[in-house]
PDB file of C-alpha atoms in Angstrom:
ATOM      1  CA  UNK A  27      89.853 127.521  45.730  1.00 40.00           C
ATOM      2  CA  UNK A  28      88.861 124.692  43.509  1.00 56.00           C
ATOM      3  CA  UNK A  29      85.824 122.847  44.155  1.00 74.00           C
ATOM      4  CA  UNK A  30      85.992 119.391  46.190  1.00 88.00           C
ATOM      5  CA  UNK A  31      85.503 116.438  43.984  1.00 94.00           C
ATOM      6  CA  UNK A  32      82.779 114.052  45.413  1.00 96.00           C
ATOM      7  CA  UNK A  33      82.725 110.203  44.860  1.00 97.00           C
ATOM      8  CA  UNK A  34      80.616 110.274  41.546  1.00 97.00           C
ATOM      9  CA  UNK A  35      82.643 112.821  40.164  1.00 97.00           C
ATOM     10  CA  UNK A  36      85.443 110.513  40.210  1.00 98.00           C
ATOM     11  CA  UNK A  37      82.820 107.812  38.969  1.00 98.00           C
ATOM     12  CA  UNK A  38      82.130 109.747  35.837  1.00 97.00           C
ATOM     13  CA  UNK A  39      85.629 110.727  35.439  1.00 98.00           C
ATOM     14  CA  UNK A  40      86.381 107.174  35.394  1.00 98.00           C
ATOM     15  CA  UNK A  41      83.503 106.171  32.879  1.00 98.00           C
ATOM     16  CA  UNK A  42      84.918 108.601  30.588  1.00 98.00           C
ATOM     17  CA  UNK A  43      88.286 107.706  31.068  1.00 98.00           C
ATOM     18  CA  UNK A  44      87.213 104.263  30.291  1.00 98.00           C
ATOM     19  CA  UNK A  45      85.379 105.176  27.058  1.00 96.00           C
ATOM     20  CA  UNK A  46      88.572 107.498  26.066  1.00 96.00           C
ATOM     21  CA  UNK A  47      91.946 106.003  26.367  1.00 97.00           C
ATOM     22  CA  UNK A  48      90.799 102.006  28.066  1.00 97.00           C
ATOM     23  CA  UNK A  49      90.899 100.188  31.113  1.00 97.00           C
ATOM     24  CA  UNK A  50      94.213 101.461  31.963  1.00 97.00           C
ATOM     25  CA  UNK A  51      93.171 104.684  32.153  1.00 97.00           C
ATOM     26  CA  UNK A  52      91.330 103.259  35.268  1.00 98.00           C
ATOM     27  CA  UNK A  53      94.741 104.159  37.916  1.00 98.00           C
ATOM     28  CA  UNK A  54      95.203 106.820  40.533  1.00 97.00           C
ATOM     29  CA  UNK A  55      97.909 108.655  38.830  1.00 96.00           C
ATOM     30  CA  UNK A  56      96.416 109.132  35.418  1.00 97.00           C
ATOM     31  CA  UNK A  57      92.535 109.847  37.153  1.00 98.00           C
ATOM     32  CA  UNK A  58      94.173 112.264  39.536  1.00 96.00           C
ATOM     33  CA  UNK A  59      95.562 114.100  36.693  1.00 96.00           C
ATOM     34  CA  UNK A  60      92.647 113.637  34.346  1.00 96.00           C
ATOM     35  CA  UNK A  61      90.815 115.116  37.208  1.00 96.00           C
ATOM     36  CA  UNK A  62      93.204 118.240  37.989  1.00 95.00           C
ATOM     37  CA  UNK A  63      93.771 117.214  41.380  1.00 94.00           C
ATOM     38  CA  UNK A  64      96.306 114.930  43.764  1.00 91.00           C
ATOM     39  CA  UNK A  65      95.987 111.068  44.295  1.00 94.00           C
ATOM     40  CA  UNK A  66      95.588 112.141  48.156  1.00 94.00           C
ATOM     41  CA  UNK A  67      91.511 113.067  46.584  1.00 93.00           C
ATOM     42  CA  UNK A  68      91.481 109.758  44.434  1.00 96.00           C
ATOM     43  CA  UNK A  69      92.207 107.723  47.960  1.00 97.00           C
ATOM     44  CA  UNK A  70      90.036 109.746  49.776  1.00 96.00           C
ATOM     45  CA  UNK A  71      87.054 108.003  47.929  1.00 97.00           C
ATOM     46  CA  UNK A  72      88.521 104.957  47.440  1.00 98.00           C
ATOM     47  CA  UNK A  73      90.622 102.631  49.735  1.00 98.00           C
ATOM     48  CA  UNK A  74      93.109 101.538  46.198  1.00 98.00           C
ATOM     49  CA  UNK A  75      92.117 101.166  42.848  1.00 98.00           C
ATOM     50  CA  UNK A  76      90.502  97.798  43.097  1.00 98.00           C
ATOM     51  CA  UNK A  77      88.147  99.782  45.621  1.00 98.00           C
ATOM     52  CA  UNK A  78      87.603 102.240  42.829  1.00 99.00           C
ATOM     53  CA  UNK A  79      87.196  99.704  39.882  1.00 99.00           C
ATOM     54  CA  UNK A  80      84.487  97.445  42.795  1.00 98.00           C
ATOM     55  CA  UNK A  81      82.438 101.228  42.746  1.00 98.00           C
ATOM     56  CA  UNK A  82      82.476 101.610  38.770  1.00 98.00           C
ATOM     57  CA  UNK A  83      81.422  98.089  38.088  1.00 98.00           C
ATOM     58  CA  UNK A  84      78.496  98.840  41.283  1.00 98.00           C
ATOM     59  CA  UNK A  85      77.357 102.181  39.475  1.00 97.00           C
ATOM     60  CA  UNK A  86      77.567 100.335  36.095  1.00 97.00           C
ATOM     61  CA  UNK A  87      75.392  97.768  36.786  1.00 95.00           C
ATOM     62  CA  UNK A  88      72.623 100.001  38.634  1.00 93.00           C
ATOM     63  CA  UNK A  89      72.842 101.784  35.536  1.00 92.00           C
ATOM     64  CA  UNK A  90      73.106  98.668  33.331  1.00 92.00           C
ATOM     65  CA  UNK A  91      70.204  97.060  34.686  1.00 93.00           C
ATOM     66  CA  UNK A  92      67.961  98.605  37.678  1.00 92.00           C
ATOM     67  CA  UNK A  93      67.279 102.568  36.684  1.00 90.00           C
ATOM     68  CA  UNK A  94      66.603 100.706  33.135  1.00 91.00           C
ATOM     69  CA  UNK A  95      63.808  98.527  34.255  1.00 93.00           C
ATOM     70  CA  UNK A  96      62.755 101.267  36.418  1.00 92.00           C
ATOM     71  CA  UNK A  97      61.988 103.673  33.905  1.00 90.00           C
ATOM     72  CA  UNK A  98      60.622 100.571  31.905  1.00 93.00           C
ATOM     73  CA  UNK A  99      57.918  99.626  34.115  1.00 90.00           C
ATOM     74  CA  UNK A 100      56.186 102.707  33.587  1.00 89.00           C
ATOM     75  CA  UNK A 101      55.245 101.774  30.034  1.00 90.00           C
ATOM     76  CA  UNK A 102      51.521 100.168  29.937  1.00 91.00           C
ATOM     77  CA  UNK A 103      51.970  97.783  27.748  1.00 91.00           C
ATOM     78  CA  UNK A 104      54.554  94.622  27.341  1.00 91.00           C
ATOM     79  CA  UNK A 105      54.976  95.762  23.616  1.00 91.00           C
ATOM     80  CA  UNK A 106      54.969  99.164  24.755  1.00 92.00           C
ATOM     81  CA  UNK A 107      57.976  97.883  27.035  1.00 93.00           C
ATOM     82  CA  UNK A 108      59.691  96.391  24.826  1.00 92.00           C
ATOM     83  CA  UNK A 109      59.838  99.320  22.144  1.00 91.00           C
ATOM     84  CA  UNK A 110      60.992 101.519  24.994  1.00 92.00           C
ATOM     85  CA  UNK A 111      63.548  98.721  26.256  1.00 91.00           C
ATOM     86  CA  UNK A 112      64.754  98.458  22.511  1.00 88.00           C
ATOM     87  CA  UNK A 113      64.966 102.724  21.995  1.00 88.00           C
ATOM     88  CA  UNK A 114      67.159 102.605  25.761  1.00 87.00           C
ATOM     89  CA  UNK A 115      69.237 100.381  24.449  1.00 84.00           C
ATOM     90  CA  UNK A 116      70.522 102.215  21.525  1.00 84.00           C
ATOM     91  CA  UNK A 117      70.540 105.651  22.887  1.00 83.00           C
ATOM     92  CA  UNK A 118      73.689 104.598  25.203  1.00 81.00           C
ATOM     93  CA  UNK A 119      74.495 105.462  28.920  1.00 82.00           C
ATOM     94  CA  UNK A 120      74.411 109.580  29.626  1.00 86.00           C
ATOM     95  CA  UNK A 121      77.157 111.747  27.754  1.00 88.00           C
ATOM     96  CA  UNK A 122      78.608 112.497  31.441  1.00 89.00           C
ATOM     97  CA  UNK A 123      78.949 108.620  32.560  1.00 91.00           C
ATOM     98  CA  UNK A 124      80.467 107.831  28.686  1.00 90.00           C
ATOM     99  CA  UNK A 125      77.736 107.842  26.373  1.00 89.00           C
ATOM    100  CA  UNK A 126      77.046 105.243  23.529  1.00 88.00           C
ATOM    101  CA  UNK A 127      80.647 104.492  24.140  1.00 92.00           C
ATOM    102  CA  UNK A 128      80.697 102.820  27.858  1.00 95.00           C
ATOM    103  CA  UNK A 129      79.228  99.498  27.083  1.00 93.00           C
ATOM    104  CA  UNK A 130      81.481  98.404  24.649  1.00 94.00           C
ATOM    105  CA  UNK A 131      84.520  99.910  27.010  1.00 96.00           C
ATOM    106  CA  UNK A 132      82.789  97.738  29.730  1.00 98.00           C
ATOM    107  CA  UNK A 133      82.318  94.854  27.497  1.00 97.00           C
ATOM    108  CA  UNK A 134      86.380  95.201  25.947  1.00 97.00           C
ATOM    109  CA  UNK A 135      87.689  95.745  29.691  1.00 98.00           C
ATOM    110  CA  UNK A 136      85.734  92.481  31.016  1.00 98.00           C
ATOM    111  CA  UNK A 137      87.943  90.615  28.328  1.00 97.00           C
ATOM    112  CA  UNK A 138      90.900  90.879  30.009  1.00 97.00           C
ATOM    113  CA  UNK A 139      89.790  90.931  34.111  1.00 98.00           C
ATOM    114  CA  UNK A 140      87.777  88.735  35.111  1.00 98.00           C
ATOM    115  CA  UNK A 141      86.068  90.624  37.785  1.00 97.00           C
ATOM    116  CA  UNK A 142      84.627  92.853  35.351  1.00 98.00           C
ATOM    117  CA  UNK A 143      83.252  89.907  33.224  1.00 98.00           C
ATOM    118  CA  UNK A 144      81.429  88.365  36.171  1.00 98.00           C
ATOM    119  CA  UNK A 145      79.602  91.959  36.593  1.00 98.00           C
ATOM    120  CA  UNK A 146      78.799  91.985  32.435  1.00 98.00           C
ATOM    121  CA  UNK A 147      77.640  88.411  32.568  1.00 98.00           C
ATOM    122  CA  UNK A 148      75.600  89.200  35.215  1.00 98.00           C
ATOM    123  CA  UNK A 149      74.026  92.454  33.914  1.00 97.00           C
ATOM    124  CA  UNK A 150      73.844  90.191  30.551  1.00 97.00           C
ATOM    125  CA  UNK A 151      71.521  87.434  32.520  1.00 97.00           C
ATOM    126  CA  UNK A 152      69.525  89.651  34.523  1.00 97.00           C
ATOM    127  CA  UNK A 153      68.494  91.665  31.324  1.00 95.00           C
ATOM    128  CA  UNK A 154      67.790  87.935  29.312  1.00 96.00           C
ATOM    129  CA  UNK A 155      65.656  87.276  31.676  1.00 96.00           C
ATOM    130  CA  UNK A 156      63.920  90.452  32.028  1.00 95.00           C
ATOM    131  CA  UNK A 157      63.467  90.193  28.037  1.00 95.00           C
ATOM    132  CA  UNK A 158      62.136  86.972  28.213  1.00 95.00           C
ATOM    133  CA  UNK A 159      59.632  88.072  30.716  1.00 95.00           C
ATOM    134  CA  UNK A 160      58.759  91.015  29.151  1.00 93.00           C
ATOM    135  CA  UNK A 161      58.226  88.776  25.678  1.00 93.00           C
ATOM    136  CA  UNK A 162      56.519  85.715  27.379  1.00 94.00           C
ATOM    137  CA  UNK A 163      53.775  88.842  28.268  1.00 93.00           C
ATOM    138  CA  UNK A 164      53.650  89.131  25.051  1.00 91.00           C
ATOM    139  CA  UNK A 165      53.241  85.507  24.090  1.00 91.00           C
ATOM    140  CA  UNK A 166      56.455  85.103  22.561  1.00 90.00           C
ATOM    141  CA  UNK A 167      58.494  81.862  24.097  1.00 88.00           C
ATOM    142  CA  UNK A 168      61.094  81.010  21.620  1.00 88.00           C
ATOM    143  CA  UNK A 169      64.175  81.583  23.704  1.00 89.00           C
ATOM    144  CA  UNK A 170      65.712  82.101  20.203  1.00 92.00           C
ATOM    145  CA  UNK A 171      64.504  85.360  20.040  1.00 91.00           C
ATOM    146  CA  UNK A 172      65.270  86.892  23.403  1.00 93.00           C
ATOM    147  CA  UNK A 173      69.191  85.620  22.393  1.00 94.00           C
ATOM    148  CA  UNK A 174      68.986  87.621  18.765  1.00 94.00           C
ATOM    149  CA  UNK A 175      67.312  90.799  20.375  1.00 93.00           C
ATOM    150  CA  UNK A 176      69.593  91.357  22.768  1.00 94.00           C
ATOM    151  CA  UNK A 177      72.716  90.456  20.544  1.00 95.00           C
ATOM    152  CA  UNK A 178      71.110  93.433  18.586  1.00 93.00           C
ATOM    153  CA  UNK A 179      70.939  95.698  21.533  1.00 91.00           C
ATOM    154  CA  UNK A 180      74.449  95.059  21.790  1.00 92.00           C
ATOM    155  CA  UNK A 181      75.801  94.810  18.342  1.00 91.00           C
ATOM    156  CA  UNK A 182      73.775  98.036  17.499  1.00 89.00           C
ATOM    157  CA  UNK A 183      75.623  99.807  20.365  1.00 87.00           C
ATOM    158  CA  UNK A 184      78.671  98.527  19.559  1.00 87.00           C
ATOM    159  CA  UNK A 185      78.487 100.365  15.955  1.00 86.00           C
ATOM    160  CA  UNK A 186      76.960 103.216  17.262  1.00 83.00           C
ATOM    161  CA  UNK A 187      80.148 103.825  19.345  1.00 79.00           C
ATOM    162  CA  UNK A 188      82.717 103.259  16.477  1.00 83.00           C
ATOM    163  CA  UNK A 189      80.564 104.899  13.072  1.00 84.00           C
ATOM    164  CA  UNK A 190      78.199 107.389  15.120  1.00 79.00           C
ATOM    165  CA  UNK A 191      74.533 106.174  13.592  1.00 81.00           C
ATOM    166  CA  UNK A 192      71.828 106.704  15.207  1.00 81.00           C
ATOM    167  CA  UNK A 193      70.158 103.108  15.599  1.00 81.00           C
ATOM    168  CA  UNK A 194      66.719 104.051  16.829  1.00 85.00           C
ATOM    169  CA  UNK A 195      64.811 103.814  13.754  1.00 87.00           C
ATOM    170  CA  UNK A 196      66.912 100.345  13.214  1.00 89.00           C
ATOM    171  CA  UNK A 197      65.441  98.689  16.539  1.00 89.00           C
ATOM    172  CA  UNK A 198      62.275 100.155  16.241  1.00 89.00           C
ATOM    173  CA  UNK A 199      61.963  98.460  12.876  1.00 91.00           C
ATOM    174  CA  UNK A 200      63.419  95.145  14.242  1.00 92.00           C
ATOM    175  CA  UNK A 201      61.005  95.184  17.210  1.00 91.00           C
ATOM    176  CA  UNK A 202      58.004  95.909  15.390  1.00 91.00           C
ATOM    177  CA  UNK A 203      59.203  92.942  12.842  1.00 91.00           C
ATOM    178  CA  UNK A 204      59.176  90.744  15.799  1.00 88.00           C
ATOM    179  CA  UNK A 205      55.733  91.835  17.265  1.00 88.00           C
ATOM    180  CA  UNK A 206      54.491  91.607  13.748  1.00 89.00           C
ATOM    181  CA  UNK A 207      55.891  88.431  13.223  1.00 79.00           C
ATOM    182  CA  UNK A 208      54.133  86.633  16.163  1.00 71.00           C
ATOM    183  CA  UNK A 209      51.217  88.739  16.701  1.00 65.00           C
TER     184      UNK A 209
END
């Protein structure tokens, strides 16, 4: 007997479905068989498909945004923080929800629906302003610099995912350039 699929199995199966073949990957038919099982298990979970898309865009942005802060916060320091935030940011989503790959999937999917968009621009605003917090603790105000940072975050990610370099030692540098720079 083959085990029962649960609700974030099919959520990481659709991550990585995302991150491997695109948002049309994101169907019943091609998940149930991706998934070695019927349709009847995909509907189970999920009234249709925009039902399933609604839960990957939900999981996306608790990942995107809230379990980030959260692990965050523990840091003591703002520039403690923000080397952490910067070393998150680079090191991708977990290999089972996509990996380094899932943001840009996210970001190339929410080009053409504009559902998803509205869930990256609002995963995109809540982290600005968490950055600017985090760097007004730090005494840094230029808005200018929140804006670059977190075009890095997602530039950096975005090569990660096509070349496969690590970008840790990258942001760390560009971080400690900016705390050097105002400090």
């Amino acid at each position: 007997m083959s085990k029962r699929l649960t609700k974030d199995d099919w959520l990481r199966g659709g991550f990585l479905a995302l991150t491997e073949s695109g948002s049309s990957a994101l169907k019943a038919e091609p998940m149930a068989r991706r998934m070695s099982t019927t349709k009847g298990s995909f509907y189970w979970h999920f009234a249709d498909v925009p039902a399933f898309h609604s839960a990957l865009l939900k999981e996306w942005e608790s990942k995107a945004y809230a379990d980030i802060v959260t692990q965050i916060d523990g840091e003591d320091s703002a520039a403690h923080k923000l080397r952490a935030l910067g070393q998150i940011a680079v090191s991708g989503a977990p290999k089972e929800y996509g990996g380094i790959a899932l943001e840009p999937a996210i970001r190339a999917w929410g080009r053409s629906d504009p559902d998803v968009a509205e869930a990256v621009a609002r995963v995109d605003g809540l982290r600005m302003q968490y950055l600017s917090a985090l760097m007004k603790d730090i005494g840094l105000t230029n808005p200018e610099l929140v804006r670059i940072l977190y075009a890095s975050f997602i530039g950096m990610e975005d090569l990660t995912s096509r070349d496969g370099e690590v970008n840790g030692p990258a942001m760390g540098t560009l971080v400690d350039l900016i705390l050097a720079l105002y400090q």
